[in-house]
Coordinates of C-alpha atoms in Angstrom, one line a residue:
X152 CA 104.1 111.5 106.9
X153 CA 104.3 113.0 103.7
X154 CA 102.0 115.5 101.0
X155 CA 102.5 115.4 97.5
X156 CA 101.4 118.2 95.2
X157 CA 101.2 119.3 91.7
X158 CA 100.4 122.3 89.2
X159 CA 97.4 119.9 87.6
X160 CA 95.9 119.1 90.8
X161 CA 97.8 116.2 92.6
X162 CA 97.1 115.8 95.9
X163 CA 98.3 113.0 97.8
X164 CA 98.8 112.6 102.1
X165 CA 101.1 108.9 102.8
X166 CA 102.1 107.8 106.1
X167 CA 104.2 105.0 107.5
X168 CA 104.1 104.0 111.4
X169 CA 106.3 101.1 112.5
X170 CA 107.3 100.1 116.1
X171 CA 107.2 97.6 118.9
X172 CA 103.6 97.0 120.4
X173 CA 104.3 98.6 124.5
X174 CA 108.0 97.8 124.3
X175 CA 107.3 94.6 123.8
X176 CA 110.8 92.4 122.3
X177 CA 108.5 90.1 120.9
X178 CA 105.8 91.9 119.1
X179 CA 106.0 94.6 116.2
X180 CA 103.3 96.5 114.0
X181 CA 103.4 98.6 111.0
X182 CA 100.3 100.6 109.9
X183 CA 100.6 102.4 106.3
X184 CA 98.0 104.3 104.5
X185 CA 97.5 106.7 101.5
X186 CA 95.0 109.2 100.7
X187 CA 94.5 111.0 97.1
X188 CA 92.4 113.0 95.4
X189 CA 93.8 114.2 92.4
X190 CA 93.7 115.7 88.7
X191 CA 96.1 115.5 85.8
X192 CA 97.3 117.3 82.9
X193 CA 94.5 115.2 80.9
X194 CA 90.5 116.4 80.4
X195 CA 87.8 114.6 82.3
X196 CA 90.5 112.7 84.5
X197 CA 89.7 112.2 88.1
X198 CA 91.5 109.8 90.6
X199 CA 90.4 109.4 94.3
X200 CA 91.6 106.7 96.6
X201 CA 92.0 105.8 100.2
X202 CA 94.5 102.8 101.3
X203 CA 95.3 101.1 104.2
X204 CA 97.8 98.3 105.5
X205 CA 98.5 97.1 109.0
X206 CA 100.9 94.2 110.0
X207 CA 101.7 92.7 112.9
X208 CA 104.9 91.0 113.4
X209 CA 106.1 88.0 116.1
X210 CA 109.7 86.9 116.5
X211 CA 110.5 84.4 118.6
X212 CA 113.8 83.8 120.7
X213 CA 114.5 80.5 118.3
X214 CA 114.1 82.0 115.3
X215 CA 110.7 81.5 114.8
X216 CA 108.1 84.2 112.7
X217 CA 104.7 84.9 112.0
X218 CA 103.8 87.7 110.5
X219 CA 100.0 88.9 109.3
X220 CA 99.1 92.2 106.9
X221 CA 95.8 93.1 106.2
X222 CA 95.3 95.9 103.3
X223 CA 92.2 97.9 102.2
X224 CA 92.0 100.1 99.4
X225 CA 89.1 102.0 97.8
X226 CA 90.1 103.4 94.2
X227 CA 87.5 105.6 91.8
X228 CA 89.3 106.6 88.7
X229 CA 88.7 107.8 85.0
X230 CA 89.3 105.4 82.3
X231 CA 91.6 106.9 79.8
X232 CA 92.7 105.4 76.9
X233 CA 95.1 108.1 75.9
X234 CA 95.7 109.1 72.0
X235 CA 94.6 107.5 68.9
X236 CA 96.4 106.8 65.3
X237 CA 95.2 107.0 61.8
X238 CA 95.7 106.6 58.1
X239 CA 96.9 109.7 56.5
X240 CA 96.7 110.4 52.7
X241 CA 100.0 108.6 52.3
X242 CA 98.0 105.4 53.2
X243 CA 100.9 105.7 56.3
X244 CA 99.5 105.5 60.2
X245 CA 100.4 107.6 62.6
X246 CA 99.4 109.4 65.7
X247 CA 96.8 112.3 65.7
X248 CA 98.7 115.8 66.6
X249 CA 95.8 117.3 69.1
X250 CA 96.9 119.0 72.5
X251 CA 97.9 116.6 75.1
X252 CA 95.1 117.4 77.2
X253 CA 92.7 115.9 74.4
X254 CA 90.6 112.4 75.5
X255 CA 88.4 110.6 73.2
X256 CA 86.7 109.3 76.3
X257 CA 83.6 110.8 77.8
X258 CA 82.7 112.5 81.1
X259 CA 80.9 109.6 83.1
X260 CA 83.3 106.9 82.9
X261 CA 84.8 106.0 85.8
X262 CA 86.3 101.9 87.3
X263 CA 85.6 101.5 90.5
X264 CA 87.6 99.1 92.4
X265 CA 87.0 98.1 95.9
X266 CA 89.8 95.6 97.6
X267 CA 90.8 93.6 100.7
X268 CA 94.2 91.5 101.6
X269 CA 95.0 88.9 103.8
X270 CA 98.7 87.7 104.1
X271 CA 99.8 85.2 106.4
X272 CA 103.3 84.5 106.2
X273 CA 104.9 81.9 109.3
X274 CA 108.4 80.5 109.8
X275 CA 109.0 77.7 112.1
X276 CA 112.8 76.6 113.0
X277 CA 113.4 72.6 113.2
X278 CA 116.7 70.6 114.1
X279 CA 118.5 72.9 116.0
X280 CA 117.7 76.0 113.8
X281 CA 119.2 74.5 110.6
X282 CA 116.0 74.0 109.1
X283 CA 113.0 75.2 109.3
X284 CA 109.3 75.5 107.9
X285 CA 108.1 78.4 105.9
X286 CA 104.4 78.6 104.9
X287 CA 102.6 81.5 103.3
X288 CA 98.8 81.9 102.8
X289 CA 97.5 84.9 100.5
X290 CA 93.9 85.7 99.4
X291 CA 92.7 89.2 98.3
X292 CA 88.8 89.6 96.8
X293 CA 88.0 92.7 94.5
X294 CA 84.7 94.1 93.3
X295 CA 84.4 96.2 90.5
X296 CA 82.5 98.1 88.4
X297 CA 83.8 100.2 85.1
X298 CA 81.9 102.2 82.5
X299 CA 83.8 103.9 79.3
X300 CA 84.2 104.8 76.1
X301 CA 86.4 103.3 73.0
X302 CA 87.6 104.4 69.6
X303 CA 86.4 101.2 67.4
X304 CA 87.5 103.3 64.3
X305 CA 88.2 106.4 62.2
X306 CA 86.5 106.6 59.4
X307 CA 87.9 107.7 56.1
X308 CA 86.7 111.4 56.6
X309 CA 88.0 111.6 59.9
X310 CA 84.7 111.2 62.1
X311 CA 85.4 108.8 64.6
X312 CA 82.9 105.4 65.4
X313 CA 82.8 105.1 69.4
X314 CA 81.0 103.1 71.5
X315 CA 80.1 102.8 75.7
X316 CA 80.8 99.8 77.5
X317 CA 81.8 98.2 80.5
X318 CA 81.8 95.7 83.1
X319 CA 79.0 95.0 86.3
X320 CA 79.6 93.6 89.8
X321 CA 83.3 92.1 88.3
X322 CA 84.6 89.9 91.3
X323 CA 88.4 88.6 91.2
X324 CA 89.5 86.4 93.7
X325 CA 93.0 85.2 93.9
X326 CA 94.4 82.5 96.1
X327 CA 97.7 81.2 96.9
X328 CA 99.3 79.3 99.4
X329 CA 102.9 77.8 99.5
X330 CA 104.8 75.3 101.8
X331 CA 108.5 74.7 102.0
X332 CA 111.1 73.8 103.9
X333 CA 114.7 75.8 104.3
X334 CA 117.9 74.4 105.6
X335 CA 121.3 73.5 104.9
X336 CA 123.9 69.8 106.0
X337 CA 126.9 69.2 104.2
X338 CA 127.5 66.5 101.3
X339 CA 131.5 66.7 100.9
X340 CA 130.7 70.5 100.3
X341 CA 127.8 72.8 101.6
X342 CA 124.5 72.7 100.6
X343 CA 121.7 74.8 101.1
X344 CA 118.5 73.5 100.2
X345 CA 115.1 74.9 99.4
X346 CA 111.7 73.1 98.0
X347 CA 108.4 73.0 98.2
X348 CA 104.7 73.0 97.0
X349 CA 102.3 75.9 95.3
X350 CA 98.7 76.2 95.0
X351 CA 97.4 79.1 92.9
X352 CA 93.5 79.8 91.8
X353 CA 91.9 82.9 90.2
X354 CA 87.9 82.9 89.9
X355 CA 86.5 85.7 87.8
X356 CA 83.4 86.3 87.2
X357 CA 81.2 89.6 85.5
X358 CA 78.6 91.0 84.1
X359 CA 80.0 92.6 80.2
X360 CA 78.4 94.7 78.5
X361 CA 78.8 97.0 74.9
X362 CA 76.2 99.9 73.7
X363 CA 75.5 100.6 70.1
X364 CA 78.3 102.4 67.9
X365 CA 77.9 106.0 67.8
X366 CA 79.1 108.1 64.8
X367 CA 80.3 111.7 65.9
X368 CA 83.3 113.8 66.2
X369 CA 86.6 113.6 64.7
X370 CA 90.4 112.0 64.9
X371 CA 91.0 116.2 65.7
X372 CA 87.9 117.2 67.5
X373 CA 86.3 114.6 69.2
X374 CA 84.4 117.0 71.7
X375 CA 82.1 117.9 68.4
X376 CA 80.0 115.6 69.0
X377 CA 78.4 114.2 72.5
X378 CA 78.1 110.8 73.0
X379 CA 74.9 109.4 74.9
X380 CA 75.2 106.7 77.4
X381 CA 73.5 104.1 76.2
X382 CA 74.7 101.4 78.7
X383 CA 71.5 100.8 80.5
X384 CA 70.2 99.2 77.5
X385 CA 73.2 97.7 76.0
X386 CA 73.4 93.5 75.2
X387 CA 74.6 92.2 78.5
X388 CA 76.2 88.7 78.7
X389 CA 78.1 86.8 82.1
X390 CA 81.2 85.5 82.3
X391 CA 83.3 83.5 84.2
X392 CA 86.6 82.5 84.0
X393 CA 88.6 79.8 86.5
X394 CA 92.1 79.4 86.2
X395 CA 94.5 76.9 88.3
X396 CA 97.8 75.4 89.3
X397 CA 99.6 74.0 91.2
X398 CA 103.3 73.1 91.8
X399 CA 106.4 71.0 93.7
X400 CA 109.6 72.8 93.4
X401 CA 113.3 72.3 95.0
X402 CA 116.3 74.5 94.7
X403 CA 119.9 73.5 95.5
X404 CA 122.9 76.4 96.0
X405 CA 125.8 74.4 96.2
X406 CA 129.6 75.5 97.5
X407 CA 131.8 73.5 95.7
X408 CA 135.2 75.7 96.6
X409 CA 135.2 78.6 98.1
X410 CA 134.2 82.0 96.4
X411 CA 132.1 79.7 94.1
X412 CA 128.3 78.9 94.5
X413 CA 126.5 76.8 92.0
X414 CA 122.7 76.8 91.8
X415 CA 120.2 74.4 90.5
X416 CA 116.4 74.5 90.4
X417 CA 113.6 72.3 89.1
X418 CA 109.8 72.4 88.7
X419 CA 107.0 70.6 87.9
X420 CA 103.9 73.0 87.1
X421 CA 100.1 71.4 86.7
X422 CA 97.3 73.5 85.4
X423 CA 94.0 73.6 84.2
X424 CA 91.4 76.6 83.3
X425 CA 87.6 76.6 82.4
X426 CA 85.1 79.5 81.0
X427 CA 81.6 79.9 80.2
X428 CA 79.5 82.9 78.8
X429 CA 75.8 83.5 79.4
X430 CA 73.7 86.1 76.6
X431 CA 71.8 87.0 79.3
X432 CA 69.0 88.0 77.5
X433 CA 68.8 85.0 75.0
X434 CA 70.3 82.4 77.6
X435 CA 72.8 81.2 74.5
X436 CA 75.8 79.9 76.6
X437 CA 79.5 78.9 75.4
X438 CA 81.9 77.6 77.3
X439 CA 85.8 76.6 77.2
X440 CA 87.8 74.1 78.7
X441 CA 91.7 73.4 79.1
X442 CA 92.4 70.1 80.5
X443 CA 94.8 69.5 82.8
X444 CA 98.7 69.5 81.9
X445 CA 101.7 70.3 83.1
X446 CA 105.0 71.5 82.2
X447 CA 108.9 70.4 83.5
X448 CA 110.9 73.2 84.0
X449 CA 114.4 73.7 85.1
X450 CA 117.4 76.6 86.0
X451 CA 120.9 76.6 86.8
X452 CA 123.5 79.6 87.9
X453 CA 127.2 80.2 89.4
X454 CA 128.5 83.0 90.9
X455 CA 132.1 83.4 91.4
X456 CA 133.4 85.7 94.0
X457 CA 137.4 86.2 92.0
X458 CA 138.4 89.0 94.7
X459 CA 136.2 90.6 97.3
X460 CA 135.5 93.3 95.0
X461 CA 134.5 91.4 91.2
X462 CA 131.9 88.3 91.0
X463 CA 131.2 86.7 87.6
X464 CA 127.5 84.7 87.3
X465 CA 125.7 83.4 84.7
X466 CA 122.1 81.6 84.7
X467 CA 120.1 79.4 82.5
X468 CA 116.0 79.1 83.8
X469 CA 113.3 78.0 81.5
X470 CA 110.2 80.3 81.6
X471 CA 107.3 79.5 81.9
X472 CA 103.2 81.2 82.3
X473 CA 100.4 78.5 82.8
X474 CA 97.4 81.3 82.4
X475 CA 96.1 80.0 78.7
X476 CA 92.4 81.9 78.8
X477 CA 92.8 85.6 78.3
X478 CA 89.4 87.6 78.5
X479 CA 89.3 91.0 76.6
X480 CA 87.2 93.9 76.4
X481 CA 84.9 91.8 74.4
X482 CA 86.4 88.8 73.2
X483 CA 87.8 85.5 74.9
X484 CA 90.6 83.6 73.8
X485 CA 91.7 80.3 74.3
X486 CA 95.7 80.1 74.0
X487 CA 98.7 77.8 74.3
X488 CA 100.9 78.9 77.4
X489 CA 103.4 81.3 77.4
X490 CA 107.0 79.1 77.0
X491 CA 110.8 80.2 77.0
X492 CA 114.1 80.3 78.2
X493 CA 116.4 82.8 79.6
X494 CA 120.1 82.8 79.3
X495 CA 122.3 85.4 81.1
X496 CA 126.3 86.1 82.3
X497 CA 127.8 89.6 83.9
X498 CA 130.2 91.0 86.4
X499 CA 129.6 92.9 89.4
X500 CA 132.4 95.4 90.5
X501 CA 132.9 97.4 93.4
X502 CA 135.4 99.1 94.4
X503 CA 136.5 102.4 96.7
X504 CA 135.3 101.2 99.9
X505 CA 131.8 100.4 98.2
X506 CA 132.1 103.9 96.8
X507 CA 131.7 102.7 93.2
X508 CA 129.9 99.7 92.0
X509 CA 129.6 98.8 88.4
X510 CA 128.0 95.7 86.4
X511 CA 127.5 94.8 83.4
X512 CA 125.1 91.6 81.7
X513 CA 124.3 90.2 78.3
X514 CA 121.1 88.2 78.4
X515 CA 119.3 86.6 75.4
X516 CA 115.9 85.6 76.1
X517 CA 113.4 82.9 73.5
X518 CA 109.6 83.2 73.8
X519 CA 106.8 81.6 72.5
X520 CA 103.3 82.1 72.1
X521 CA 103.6 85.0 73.3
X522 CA 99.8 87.2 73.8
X523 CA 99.3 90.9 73.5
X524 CA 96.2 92.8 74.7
X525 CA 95.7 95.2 71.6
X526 CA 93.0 97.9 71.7
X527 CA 91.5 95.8 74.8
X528 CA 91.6 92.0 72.8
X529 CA 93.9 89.4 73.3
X530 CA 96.0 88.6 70.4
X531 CA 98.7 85.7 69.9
X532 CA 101.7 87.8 68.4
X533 CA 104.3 84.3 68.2
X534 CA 107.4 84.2 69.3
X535 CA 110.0 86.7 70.7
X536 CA 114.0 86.5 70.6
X537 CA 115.3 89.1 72.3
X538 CA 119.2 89.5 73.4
X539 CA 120.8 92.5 74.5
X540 CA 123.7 94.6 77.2
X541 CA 122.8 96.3 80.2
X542 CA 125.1 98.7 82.1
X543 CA 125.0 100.4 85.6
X544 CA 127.0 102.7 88.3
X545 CA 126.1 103.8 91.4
X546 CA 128.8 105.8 92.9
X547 CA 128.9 108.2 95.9
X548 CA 132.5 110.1 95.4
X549 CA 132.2 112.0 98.1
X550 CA 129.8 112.1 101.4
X551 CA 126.7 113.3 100.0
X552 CA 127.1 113.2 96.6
X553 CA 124.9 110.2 94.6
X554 CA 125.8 109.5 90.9
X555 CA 123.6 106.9 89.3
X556 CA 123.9 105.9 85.0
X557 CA 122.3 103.0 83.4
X558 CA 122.3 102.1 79.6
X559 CA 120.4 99.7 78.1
X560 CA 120.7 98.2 74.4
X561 CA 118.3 95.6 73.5
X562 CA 118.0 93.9 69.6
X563 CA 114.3 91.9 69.8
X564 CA 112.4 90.8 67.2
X565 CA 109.3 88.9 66.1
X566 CA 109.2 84.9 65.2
X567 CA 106.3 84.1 63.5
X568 CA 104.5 82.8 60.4
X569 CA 102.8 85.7 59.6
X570 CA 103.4 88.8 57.8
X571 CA 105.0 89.8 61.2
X572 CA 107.5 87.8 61.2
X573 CA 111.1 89.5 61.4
X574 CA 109.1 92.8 62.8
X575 CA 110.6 94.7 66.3
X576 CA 108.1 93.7 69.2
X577 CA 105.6 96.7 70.5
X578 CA 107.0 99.2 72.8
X579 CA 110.6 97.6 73.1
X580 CA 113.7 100.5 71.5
X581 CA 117.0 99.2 70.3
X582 CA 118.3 101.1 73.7
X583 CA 117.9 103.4 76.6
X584 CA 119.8 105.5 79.3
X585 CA 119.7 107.1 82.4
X586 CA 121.9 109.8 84.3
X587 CA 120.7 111.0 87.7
X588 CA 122.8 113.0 90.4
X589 CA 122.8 114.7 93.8
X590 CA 124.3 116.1 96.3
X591 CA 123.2 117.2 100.2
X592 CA 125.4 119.5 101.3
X593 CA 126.9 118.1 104.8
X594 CA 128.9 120.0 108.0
X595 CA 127.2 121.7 110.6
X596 CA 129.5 125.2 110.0
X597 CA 127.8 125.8 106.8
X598 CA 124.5 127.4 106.4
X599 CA 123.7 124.8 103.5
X600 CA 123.5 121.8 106.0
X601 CA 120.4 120.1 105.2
X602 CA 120.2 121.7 101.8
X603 CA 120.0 119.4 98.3
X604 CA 119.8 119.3 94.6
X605 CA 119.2 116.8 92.2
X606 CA 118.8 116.9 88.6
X607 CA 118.7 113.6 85.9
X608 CA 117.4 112.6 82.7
X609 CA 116.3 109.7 81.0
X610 CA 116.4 108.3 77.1
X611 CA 114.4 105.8 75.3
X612 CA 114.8 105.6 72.1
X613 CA 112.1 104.9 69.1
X614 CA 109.5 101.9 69.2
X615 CA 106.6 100.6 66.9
X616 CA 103.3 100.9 68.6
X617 CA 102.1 97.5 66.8
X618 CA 103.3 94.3 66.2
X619 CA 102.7 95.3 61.9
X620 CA 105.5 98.1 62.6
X621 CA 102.7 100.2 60.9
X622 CA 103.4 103.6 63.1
X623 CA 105.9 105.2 65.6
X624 CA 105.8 106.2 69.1
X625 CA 109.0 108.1 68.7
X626 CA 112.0 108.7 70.8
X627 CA 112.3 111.2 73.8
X628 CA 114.7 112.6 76.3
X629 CA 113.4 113.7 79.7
X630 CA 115.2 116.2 81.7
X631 CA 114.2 116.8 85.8
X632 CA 115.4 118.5 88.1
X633 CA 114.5 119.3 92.3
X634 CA 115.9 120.6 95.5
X635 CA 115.4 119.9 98.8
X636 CA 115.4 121.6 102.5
X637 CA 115.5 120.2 105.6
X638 CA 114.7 121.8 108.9
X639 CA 116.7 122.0 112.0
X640 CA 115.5 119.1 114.3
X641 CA 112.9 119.8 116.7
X642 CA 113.1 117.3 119.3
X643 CA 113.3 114.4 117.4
X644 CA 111.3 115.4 114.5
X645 CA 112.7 116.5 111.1
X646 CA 111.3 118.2 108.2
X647 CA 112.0 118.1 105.0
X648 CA 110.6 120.6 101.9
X649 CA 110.7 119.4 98.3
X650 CA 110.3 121.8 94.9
X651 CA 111.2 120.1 91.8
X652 CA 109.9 119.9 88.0
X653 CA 109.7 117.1 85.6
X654 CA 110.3 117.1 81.8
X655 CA 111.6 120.2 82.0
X656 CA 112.1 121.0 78.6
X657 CA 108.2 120.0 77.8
X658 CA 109.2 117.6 75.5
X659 CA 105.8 115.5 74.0
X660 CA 106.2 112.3 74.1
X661 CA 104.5 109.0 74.1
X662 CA 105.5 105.9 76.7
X663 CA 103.4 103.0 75.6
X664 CA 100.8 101.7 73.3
X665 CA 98.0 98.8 74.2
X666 CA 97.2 99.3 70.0
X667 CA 96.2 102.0 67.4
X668 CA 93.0 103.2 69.9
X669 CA 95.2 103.0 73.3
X670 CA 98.3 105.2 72.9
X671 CA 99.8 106.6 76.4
X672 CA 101.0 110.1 76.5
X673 CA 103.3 111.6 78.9
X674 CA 103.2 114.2 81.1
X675 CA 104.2 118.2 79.6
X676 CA 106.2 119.7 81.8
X677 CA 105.2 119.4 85.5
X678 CA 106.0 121.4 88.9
X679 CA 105.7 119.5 92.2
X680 CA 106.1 120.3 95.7
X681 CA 106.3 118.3 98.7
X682 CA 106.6 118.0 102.7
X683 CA 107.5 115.2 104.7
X684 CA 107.7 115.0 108.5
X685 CA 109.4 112.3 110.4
X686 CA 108.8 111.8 113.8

């Protein structure tokens, strides 16, 4: 069990439970769960949820497996759209300098979200354990209900134009089931084979709604003015949106000589989707159908083992997303799939006894049609062509000291035949890095046994915050830092005390935007604390 805590009001309880059911060599459960009821640095935010997953596990003596998890959680948490951006007198846009604490939301809006999981997951061994049959069942209904504010614009003297709105009674239901069959013979080589069928349907369905647009406040001030919640008379239309497919599927991994494994992959993807819209209160309805199609898609890798120590790979896999109806805040779009391909090669070192690994990987990666939600509304952006390096250690030089570094550099830009053609995608910077360490000190004749420090930071460098390349997010460098303590044993208990803090240096920063109303700020600087007890 652990307890999280915070200067701004965090406070979260987890615990995990796993075991055999009465010593049973057959039988195993897990129960986990979560409770929170916490604050952040931002005004009028509020988060309280309670979660809950059990499992129970059976293995049989031939291999065989079932396994079923049910999870329940119950979420109630502000809507916050972060920071806004606008024009200055230089007819350039950027972000609004206010406190960080600053939301141009209101008081009363809140998303509730109420959830339940079922996962039934089953392996049955055939032909003398060689093969077997793997089958996994998943279905998990939400209800929810959301009411909020949004920035629709800033006006030229700096008052902003806001409006309420929302969503009634939204119920998602997701289903998926799979079949497939594992196992390996041998064809002049070995071969391991893996394939299949999917089946995958989400129904949506909701009540939207949007009030009138209210005048009031400003880009600096928005508390100036109070906005009235206007939702229980605002134009209320239904919607529903069904989206299917449904797959086959087969994978070879192939040994040709030893140290080498070669591995091929195919699929064939059908889908359809449909949507309609009621006006509730003039009964005008539209609706929207994609017929059925289907897509072909295929992947290949190698992996080649030179020493014990250094593998080479490299992979080819076509990419593909069938979802083609994308519902916004107010708005429904009807677009093409999501298409692509992927191409990647690196090496994976290790060496020391396992002490040190490194790797390294260049990938370059096509995509088409590629959709954006900005300021809440789908929005077909084109394509993406994006290559870059990635970098990584992990190295533990001596028993309880951890040394982790990752860089990142990444050139992406935007295919298209608009003016956006050319331009850097949103969010994505030319590169990124990380540097974390610790160390536990270890011996039972010191009186630091038990006792550890960590510190790390992280990079990312600049991004646009819209596919026009109209305004910055900035770059920023995050420094943290946190010890530890644990207890001498008790029995067979052990506690352990965390103090830490994050962005140290109380850097202001900004680590996404969903468009020029939706930017996400991060946290000032932040101490924590924490207690975990394992038993």
């Amino acid at each position: 069990m652990a307890v999280s805590l915070d200067e701004y009001g965090q406070q979260r309880v987890v615990f995990d439970s796993t075991g055999a059911i009465d010593d049973a060599e057959h039988f195993a459960y897990r129960v986990t769960g979560s409770w929170e009821d916490s604050e952040t640095f931002r005004d009028f935010y509020q988060l309280d949820r309670d979660f809950i997953s059990t499992s129970l596990s059976w293995f049989g003596d031939n291999g065989g497996h079932i396994n079923i998890n049910y999870e329940y959680s119950k979420e109630k948490r502000s809507m916050d759209r972060g920071f806004i951006t606008a024009l200055g007198a230089d007819g350039k846009r950027s972000i609004v300098e206010v406190d960080r604490s600053v939301n141009y939301g209101v008081d009363f809006s809140f998303n509730v979200v109420n959830s339940n999981l079922i996962e039934i997951d089953t392996i049955t061994p055939i032909i003398n354990r060689n093969w077997d049959i793997e089958t996994k069942l998943f279905y998990n209904a939400e209800q929810a209900d959301d009411v909020r504010s949004e920035v629709i614009a800033v006006l030229a003297d700096g008052s902003l134009a806001r409006r309420v709105q929302g969503n009634d009674d939204r119920q998602l239901n997701t289903f998926f089931a799979r079949l497939q069959t594992r196992g390996e013979f041998n064809f002049t080589f070995p071969i391991q084979l893996v394939a299949g069928a999917e089946y995958h349907q989400q129904k949506e369905k909701w009540i939207n709604f949007a009030g009138n647009n209210q005048i009031g406040g400003t880009a600096t001030n928005p508390y100036s003015y109070t906005l009235i919640n206007d939702s229980a008379t605002a134009t209320r239309d239904h919607r529903d949106v069904t989206n299917k497919s449904y797959g086959i599927f087969s994978q070879l991994d192939i040994t040709p000589i030893e140290d080498v494994t070669v591995t091929l992959g195919l699929r064939e993807e059908f889908y359809s989707a449909e949507f309609e819209k009621v006006v509730l209160n003039s009964g005008v309805t539209t609706s929207a159908d994609t017929p059925k199609d289907s897509k072909f898609t295929k992947s290949a890798g190698v992996v080649w083992k030179i020493i014990p120590e250094l593998s080479l790979y490299s992979s080819y896999a076509d990419t593909f997303s069938a979802q083609n109806i994308y519902t916004g805040d107010q708005t429904t779009a009807v677009l093409p799939p999501q298409e692509g391909r992927q191409y990647e090669a690196g090496a994976k070192w290790s060496t020391l006894d396992d002490r040190l690994l490194l790797t390294a990987a260049y990938f370059d990666i096509k995509q088409n049609n590629n959709v954006e939600t900005v300021n809440g509304e789908p929005e077909l952006s084109g394509g993406i062509d994006t290559n870059g390096l990635e970098f990584s250690l992990a190295a533990n030089p001596i028993k309880g000291w951890n040394i982790r570094a990752a860089v990142g550099l990444l050139q992406a830009e935007i295919v298209s035949e608009t003016s956006t053609n050319g331009n850097r995608p949103t969010n994505v910077p030319k590169k990124t890095a990380s540097l974390w360490t610790s160390y536990e000190f270890q011996g039972s004749d010191t009186l630091l046994k038990g006792f550890g420090i960590s510190t790390g930071l992280s990079h990312v460098a600049n991004r646009y915050g819209d596919t026009n390349n109209s305004f910055e997010l900035g770059d920023y460098t995050l420094l943290d830092a946190g010890i530890w303590y644990y207890l001498p044993p008790i029995g067979g208990s052990s506690i352990r005390l965390d103090l830490g803090v994050k962005n140290i240096t109380d850097e202001k920063y900004y680590t996404a935007s969903g468009g020029t109303y939706r930017i996400s700020v991060g946290a000032p600087r932040t101490f924590f604390s924490g207690i975990r007890v394992d038993f």
